[in-house]
CSV table of C-alpha atoms and ligand atoms in Angstrom, one decimal:
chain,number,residue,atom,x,y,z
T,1,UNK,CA,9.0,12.0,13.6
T,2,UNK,CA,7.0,10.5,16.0
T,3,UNK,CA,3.7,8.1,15.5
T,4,UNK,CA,1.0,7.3,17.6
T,5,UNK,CA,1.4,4.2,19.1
T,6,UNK,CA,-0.2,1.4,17.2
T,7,UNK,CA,-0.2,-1.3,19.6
T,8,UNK,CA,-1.8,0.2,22.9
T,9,UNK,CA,-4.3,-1.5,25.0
T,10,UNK,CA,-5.6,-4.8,24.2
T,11,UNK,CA,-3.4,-5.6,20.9
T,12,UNK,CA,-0.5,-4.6,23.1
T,13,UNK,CA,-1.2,-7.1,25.6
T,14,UNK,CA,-1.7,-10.0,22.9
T,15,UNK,CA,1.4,-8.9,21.5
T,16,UNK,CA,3.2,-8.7,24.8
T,17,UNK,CA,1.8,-12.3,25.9
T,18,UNK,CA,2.7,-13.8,22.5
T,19,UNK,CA,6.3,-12.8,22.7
T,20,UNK,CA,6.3,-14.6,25.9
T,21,UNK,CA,5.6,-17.9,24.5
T,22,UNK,CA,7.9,-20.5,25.4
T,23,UNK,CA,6.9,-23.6,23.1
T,24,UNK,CA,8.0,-22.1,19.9
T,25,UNK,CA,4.5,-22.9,17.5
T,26,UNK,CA,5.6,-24.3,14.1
T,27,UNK,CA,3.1,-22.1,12.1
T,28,UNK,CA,1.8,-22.9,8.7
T,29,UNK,CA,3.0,-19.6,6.9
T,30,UNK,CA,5.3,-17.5,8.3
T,31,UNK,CA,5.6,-13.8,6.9
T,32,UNK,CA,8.8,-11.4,6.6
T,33,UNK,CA,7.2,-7.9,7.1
T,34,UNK,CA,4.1,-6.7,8.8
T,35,UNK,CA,3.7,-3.9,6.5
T,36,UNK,CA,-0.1,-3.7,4.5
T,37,UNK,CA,1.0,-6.4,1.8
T,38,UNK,CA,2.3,-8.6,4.8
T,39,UNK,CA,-0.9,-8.2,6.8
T,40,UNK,CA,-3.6,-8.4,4.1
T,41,UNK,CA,-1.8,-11.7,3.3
T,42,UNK,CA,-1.7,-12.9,7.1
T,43,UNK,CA,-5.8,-11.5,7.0
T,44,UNK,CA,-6.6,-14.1,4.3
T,45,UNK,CA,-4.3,-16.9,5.0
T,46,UNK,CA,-6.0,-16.9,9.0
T,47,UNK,CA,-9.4,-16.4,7.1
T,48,UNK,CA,-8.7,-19.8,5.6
T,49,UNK,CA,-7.7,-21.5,9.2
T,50,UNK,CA,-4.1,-21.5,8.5
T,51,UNK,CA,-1.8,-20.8,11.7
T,52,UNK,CA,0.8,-17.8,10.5
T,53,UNK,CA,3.2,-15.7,12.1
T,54,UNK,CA,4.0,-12.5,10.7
T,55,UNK,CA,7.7,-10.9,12.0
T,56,UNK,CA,8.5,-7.4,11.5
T,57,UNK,CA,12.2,-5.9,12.2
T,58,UNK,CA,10.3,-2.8,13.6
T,59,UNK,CA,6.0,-1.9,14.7
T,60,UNK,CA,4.1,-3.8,12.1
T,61,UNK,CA,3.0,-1.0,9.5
T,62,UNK,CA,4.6,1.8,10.4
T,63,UNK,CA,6.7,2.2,7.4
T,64,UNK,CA,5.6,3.1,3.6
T,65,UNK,CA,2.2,1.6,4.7
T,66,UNK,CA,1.7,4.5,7.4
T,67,UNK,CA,3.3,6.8,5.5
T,68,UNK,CA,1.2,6.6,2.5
T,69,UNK,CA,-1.3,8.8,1.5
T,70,UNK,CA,-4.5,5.8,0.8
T,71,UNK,CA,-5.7,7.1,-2.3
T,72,UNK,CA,-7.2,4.4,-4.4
T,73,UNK,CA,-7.9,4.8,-7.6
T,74,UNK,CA,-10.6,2.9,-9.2
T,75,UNK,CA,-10.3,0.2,-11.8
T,76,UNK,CA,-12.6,-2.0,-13.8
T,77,UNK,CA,-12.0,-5.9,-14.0
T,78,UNK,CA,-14.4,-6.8,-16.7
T,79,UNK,CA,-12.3,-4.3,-18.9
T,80,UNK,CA,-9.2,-3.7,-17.5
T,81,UNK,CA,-6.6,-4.5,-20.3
T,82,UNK,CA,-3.3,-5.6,-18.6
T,83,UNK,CA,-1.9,-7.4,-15.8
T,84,UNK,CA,-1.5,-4.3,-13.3
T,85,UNK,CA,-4.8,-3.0,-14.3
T,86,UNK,CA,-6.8,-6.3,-13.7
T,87,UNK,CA,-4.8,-6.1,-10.3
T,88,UNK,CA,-6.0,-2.8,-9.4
T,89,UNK,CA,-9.7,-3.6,-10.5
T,90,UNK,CA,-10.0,-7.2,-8.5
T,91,UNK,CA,-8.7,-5.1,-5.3
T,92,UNK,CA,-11.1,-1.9,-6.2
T,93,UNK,CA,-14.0,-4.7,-5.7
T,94,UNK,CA,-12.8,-5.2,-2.5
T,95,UNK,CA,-12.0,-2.2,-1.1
T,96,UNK,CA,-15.6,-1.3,-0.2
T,97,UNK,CA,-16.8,-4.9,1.4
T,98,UNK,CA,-13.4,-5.3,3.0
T,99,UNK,CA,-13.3,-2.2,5.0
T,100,UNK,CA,-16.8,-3.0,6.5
T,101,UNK,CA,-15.4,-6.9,7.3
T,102,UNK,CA,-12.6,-5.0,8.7
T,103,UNK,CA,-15.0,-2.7,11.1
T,104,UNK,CA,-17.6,-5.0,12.0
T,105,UNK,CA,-14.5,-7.5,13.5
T,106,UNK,CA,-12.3,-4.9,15.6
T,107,UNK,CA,-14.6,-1.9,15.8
T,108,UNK,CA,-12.3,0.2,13.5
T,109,UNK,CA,-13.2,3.0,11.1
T,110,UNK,CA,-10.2,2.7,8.3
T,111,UNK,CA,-12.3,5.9,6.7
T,112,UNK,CA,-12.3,4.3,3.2
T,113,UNK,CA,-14.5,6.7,1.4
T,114,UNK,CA,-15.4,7.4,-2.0
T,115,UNK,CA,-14.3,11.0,-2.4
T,116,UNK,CA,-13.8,11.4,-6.2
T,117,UNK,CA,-10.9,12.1,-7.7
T,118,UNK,CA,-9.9,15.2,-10.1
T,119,UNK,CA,-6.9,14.9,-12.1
T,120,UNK,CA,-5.8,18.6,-13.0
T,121,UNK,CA,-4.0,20.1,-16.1
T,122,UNK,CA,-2.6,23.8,-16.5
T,123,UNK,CA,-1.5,25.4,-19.5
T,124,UNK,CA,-0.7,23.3,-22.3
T,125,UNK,CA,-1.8,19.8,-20.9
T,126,UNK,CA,-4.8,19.1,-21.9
T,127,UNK,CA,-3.6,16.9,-24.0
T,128,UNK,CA,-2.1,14.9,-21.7
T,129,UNK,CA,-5.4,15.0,-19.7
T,130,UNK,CA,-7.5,13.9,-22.6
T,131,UNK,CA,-4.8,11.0,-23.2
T,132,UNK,CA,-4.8,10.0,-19.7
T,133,UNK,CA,-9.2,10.5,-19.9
T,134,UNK,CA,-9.7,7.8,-23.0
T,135,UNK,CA,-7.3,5.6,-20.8
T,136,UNK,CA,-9.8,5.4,-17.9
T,137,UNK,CA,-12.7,5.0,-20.2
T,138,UNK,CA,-10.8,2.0,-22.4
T,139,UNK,CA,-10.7,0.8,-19.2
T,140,UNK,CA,-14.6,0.8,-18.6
T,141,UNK,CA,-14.2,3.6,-15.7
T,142,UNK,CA,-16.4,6.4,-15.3
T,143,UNK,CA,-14.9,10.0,-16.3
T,144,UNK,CA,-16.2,13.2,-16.9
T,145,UNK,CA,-14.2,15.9,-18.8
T,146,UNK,CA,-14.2,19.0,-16.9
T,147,UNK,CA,-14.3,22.9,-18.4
T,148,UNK,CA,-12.7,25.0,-16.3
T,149,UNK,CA,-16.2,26.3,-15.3
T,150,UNK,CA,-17.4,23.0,-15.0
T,151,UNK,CA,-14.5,22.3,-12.5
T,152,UNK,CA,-15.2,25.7,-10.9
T,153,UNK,CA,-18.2,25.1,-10.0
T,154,UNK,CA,-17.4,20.9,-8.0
T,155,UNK,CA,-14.2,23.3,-6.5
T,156,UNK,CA,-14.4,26.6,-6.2
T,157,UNK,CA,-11.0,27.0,-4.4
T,158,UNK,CA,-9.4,25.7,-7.4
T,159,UNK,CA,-6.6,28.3,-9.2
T,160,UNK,CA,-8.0,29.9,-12.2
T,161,UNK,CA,-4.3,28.7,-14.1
T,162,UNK,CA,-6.1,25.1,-14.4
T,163,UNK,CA,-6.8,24.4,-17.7
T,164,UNK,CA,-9.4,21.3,-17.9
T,165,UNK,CA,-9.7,18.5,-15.6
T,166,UNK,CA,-11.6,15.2,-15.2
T,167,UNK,CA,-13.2,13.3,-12.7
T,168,UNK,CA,-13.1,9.9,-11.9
T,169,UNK,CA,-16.4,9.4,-9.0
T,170,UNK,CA,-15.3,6.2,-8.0
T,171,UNK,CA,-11.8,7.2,-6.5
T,172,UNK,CA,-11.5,6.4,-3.0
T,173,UNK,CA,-8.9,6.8,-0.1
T,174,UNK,CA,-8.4,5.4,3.0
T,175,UNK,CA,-6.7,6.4,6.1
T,176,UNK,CA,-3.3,4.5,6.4
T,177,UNK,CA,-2.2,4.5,10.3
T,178,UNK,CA,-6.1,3.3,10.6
T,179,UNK,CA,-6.7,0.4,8.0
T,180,UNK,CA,-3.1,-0.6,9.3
T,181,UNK,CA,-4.3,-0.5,12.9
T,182,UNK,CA,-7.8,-2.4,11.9
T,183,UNK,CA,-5.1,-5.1,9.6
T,184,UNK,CA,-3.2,-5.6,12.9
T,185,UNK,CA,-6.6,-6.1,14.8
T,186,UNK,CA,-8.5,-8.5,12.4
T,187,UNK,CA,-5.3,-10.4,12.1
T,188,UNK,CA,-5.0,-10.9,16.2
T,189,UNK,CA,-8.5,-11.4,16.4
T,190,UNK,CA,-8.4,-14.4,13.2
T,191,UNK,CA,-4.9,-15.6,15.8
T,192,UNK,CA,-2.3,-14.4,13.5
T,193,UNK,CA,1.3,-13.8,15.9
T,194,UNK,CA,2.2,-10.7,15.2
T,195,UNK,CA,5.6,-10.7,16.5
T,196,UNK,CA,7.5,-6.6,16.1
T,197,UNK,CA,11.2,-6.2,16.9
T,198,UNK,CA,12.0,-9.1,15.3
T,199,UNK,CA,14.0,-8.7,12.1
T,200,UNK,CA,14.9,-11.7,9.6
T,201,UNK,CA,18.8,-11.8,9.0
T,202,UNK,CA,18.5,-14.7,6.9
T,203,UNK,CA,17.0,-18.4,6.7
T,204,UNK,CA,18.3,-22.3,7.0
T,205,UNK,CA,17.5,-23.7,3.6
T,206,UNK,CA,17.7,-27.7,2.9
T,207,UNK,CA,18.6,-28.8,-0.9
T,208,UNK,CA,16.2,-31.1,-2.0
T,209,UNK,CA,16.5,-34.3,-4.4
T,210,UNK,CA,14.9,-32.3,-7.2
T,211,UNK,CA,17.3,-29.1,-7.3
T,212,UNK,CA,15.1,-27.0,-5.2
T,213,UNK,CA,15.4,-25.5,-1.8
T,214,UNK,CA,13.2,-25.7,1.2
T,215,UNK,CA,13.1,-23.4,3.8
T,216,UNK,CA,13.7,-24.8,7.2
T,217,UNK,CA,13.3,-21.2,9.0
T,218,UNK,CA,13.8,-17.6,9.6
T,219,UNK,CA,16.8,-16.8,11.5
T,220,UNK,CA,16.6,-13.5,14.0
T,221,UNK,CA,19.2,-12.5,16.7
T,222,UNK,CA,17.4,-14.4,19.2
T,223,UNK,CA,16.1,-17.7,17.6
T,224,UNK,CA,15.0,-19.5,14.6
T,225,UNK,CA,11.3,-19.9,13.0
T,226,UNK,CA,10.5,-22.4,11.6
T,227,UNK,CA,7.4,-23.0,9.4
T,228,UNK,CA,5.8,-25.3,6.8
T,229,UNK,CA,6.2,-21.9,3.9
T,230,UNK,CA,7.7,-18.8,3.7
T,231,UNK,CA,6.7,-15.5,2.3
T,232,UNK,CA,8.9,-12.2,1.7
T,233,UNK,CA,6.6,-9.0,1.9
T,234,UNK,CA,9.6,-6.9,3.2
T,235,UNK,CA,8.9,-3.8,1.1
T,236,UNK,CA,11.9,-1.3,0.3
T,237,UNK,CA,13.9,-4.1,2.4
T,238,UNK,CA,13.1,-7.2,-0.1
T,239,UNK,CA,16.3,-6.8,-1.6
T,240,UNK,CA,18.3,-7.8,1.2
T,241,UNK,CA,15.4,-10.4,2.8
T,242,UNK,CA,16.0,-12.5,-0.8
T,243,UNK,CA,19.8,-12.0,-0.8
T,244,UNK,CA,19.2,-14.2,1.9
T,245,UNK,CA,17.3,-16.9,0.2
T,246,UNK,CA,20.3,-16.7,-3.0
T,247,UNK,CA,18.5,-14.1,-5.0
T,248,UNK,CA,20.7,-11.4,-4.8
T,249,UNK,CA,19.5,-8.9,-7.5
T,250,UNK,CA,16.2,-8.3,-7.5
T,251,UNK,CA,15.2,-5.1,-8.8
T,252,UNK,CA,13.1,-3.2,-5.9
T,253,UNK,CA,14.9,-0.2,-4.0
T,254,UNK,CA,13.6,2.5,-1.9
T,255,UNK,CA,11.7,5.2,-3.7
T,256,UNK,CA,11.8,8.1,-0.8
T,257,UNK,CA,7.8,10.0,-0.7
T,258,UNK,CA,7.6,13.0,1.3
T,259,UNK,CA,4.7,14.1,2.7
T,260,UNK,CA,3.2,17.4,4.4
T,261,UNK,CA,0.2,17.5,6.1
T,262,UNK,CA,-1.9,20.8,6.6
T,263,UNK,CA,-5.0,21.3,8.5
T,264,UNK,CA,-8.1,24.3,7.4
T,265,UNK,CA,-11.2,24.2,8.3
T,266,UNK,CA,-14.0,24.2,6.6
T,267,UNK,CA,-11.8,21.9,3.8
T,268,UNK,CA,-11.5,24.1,0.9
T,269,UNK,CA,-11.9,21.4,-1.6
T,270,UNK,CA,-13.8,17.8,-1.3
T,271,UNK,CA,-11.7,15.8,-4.4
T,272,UNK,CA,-8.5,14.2,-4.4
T,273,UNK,CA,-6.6,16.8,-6.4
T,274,UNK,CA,-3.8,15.4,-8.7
T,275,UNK,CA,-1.6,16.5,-11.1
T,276,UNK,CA,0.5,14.0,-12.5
T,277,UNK,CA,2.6,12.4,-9.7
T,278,UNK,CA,1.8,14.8,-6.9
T,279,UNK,CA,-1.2,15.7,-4.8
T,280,UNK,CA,-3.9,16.8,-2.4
T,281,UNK,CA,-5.9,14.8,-0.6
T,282,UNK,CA,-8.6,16.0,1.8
T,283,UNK,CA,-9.5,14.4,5.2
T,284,UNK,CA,-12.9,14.8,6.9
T,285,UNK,CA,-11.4,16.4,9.9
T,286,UNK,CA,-9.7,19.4,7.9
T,287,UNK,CA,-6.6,17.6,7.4
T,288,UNK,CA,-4.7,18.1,4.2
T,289,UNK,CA,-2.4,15.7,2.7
T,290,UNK,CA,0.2,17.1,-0.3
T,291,UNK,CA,2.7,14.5,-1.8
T,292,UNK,CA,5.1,13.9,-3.0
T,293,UNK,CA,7.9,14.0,-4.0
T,294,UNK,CA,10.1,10.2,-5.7
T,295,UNK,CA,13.4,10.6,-4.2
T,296,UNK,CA,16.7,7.4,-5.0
T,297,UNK,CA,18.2,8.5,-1.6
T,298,UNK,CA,18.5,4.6,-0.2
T,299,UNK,CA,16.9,4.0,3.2
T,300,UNK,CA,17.0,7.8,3.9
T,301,UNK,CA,13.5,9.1,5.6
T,302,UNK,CA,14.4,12.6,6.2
T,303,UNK,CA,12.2,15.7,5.1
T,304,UNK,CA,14.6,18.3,2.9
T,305,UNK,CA,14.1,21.9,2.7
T,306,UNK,CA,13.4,21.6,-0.9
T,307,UNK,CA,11.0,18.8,-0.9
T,308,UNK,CA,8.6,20.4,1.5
T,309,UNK,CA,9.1,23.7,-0.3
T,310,UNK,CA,8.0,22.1,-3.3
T,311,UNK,CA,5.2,20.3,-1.9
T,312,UNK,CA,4.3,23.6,-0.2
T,313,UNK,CA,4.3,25.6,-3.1
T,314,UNK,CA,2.3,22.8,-5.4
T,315,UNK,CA,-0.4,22.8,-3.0
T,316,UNK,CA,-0.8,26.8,-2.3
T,317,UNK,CA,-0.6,27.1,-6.2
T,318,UNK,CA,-3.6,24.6,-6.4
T,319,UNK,CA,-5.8,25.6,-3.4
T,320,UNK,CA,-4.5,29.3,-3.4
T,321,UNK,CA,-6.5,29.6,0.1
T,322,UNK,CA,-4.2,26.6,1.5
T,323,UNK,CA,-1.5,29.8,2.1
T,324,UNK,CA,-3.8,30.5,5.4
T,325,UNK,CA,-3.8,26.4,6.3
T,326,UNK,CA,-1.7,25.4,9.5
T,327,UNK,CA,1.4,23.8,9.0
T,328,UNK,CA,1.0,20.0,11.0
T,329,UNK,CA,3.6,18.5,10.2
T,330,UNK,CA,6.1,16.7,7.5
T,331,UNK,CA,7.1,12.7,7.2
T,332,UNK,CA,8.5,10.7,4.2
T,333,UNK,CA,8.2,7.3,4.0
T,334,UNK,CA,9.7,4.9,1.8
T,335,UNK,CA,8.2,3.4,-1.7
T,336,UNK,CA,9.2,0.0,-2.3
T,337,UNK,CA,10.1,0.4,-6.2
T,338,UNK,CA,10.3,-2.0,-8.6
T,339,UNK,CA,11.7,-1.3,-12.5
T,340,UNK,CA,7.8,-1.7,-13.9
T,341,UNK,CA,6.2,-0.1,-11.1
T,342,UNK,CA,3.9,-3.6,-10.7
T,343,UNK,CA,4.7,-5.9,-7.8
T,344,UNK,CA,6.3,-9.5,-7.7
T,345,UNK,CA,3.6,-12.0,-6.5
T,346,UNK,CA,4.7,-15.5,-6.9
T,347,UNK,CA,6.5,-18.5,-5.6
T,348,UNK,CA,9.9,-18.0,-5.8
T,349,UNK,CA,10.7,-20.7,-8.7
T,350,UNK,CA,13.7,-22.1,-6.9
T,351,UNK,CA,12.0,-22.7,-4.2
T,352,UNK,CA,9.7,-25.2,-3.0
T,353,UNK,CA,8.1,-23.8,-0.2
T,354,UNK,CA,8.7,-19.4,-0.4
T,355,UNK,CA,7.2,-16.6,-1.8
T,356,UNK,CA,7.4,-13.2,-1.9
T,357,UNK,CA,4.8,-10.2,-2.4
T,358,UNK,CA,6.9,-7.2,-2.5
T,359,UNK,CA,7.6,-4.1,-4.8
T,360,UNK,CA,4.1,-2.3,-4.7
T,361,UNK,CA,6.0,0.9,-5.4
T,362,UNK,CA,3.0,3.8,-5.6
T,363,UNK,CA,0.2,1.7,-5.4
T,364,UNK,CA,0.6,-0.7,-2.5
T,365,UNK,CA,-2.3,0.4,-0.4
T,366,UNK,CA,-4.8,0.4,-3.8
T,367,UNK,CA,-3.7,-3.1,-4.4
T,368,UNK,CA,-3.7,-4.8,-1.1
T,369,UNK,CA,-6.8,-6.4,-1.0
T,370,UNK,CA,-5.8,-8.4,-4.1
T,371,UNK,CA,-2.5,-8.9,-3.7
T,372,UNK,CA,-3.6,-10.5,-0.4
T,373,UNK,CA,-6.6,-12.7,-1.6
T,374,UNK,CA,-4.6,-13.8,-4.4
T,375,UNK,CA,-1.1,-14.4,-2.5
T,376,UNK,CA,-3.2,-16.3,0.0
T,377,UNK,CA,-4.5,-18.2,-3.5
T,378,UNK,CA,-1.3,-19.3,-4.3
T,379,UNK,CA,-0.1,-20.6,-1.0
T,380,UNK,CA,-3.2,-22.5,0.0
T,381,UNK,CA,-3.2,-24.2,-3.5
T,382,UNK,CA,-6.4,-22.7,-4.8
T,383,UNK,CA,-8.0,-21.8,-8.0
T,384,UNK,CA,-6.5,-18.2,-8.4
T,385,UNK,CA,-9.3,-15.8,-9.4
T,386,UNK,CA,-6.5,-13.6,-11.3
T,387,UNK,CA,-3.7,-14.9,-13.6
T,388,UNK,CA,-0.5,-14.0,-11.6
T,389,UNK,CA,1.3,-14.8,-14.1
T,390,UNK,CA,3.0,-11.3,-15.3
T,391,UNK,CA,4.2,-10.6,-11.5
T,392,UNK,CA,6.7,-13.6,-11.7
T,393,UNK,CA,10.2,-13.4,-10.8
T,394,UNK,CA,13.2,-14.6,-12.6
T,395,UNK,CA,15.1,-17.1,-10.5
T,396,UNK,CA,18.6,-17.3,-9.9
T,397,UNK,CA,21.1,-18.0,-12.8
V,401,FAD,C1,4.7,9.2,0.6
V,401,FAD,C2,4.0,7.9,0.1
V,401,FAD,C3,2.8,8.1,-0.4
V,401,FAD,C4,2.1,6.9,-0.9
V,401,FAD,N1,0.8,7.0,-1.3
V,401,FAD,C5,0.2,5.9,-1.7
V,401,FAD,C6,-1.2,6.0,-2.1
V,401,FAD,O1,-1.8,7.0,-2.1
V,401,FAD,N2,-1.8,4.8,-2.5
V,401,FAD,C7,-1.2,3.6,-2.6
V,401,FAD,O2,-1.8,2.6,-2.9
V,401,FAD,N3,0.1,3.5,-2.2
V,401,FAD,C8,0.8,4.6,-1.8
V,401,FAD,N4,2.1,4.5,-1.4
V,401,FAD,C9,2.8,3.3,-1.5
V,401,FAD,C10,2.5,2.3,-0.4
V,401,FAD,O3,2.5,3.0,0.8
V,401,FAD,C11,3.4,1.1,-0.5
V,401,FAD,O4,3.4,0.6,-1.8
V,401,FAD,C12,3.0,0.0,0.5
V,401,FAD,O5,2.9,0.6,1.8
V,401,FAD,C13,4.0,-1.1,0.5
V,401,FAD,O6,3.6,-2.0,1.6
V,401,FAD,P1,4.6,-3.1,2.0
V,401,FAD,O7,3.9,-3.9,3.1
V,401,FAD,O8,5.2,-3.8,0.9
V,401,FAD,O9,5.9,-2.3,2.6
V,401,FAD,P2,6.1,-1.6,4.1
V,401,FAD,O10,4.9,-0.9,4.6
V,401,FAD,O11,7.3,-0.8,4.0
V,401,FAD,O12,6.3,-2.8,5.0
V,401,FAD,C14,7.5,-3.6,5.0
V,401,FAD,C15,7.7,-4.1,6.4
V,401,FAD,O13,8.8,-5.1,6.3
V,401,FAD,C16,9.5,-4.9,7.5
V,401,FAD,N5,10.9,-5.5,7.3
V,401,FAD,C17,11.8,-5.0,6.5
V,401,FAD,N6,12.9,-5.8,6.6
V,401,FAD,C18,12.6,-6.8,7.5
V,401,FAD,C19,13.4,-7.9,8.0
V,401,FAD,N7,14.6,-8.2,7.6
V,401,FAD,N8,12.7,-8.7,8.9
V,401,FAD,C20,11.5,-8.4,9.3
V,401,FAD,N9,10.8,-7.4,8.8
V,401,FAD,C21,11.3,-6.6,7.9
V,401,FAD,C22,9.5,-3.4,7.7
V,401,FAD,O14,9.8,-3.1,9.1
V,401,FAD,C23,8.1,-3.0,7.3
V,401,FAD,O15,7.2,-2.9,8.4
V,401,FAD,C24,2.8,5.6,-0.9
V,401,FAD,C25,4.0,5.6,-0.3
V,401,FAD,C26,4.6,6.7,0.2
V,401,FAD,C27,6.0,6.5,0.9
């Protein structure tokens, strides 16, 4: 598969000019991974006048965070009644007000939009749908239960099989290869290094008086970083990152997502179509997003035959018309899982100066924002405007 370029022009020139440096800075923060989590930290710690490097093994988001589809579902933070739901309503107030920061800086459209999403249900679901309905409105989010008339009538490509269906207004996506490009942008713009091609292989740690480590720096093949703190946002990679700091175990592992993208035009729906853990999402220039599929294949990005088939076939039995789309192309990317599907946001409790942010799994583009207001919350000291205590994790034995 092959990506437009993300750093061309001017960001490729800072870039270029940074590597060059000769006097090796001793930042504030330095960050393992330039994916979205990684970024939207290195946004908000620069925001607060902090000096940070950010180092990425490969290009700075072009992993899970360009291979994602952007939908973001809504939330409510006044209501929302547990730990990953609070998360996902702080960052759905920010989504809005961040993308236009984002623009007015660097002069970059991420398309965040409010589409609406419509969650499907065939034959014999609706009472999964009505389950799934109450949820959202516990949650103080707007739905409306949809007849299939009712649903006929918002999307009239729709197949007649669907059952009922419900809407949720406030559900918004965002184009990933352009909120990463606008992350990488704002972030050069607030001085953030941005350093690609340089991956971590492990870190010189001190012992300290009171049991703890400290970090001394991140070791690459060509030389060592060193910083005042450290913070892990390697995505499907964590794993290995923390082996290095002693935490050899943790839980997150690559979820493979495939993806195939079709283009028609006029679009033949407006809504993010989903049904249960796959989907359609429409793009204003007749593009055509269907995921996906959650595939324990390691660090495997391939497309299979029987993954696009699938996706092929979900989307064509959806949007009947879509049989008439062109075929664009296919990508996967890969999901940085974690056993509760909720990230670990936290200083690592063996540790006096590193972090991590990792394990997003399905929703690290939704919760972004957050993750990077609040990580950049923890490390700076502040009042934290969210509890972050139910995304800790366990230190070493
Ligand atoms: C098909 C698919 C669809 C998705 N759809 C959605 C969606 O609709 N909405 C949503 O919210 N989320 C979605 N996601 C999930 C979302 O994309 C991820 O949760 C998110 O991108 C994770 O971001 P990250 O920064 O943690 O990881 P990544 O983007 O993977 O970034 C990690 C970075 O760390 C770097 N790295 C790794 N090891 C090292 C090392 N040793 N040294 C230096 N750098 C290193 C990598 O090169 C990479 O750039 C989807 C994911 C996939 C695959």
């Amino acid at each position: 598969m092959t990506k437009p370029g993300l750093f061309q022009g001017r960001a490729s020139a800072l870039i270029a000019s940074q590597m060059n440096v000769v006097a090796e800075p001793h930042p504030d923060v330095l960050i393992v991974g330039g994916g979205v989590i990684g970024l939207s930290i290195a946004y908000f710690l620069a925001t607060e006048r902090l000096s940070v490097t950010v180092l990425d093994q490969g290009q700075p988001g072009q992993e899970a965070s360009w291979a994602g589809a952007g939908m973001l579902p809504p939330g409510n933070l006044d209501f929302a009644q547990d730990p990953a739901s609070r998360l996902r309503g702080f960052s759905h107030r920010l989504w809005a007000g961040f993308s236009r920061e984002l623009r007015e800086m660097t002069g970059i459209d991420n398309g965040y939009v409010e589409s609406g999403g419509i969650e499907l249900a065939f034959s014999g679901e609706s009472q999964r749908l009505q389950h799934e309905a109450q949820g959202w409105r516990d949650e103080g989010v707007a739905v409306e239960t949809l007849s299939f008339t009712q649903l006929r009538h918002i999307e009239p490509a729709v197949n007649g099989d669907v059952e009922s269906a419900y809407r949720l207004r406030q559900f918004a996506q965002v184009r990933n290869p352009r909120h990463v490009k606008a992350l990488v942008a704002a972030c050069l713009a607030r001085g953030v290094r941005i350093l690609p091609g340089c991956g971590v292989l492990g870190f010189k740690v001190d012992k300290q008086s009171d049991g703890r480590t400290r970090v001394l720096a991140a070791r690459t093949i060509e030389r060592d970083f060193s910083a005042d703190k450290f913070v892990v946002a390697g995505g499907a990679w964590t794993q290995s990152i923390l082996a290095g700091l002693g935490i050899p175990d943790v839980p997150i592992s690559p979820v493979r997502g495939q993806i195939v993208l079709l283009s028609s035009l006029p679009l033949p729906f407006s809504h993010v179509l989903n049904h249960g853990s796959r989907y359609l999402v429409p793009r204003t220039d007749g593009r055509i997003l269907i995921g996906s599929t959650e595939e324990h294949v390691g660090f495997d990005k391939s497309n299979t035959a029987a993954g696009v088939a699938g996706l092929l076939e979900f989307g064509q039995h959806v949007i009947p018309k879509l049989a008439n789309a062109k075929l664009e192309r296919t990508w996967s990317g890969l999901r940085p899982g974690s056993p509760i599907g909720s990230p670990y946001l936290c200083q690592l409790s063996h540790s006096s100066n590193a972090y991590v942010a990792a394990g997003h799994f399905r929703s690290g583009l939704q919760l972004s924002p957050g993750t990077g207001r609040l990580m950049a919350q923890l490390i700076t000291g502040r009042q934290l405007e969210l509890d972050l205590a139910a995304f800790q994790l366990a230190g070493p034995a």
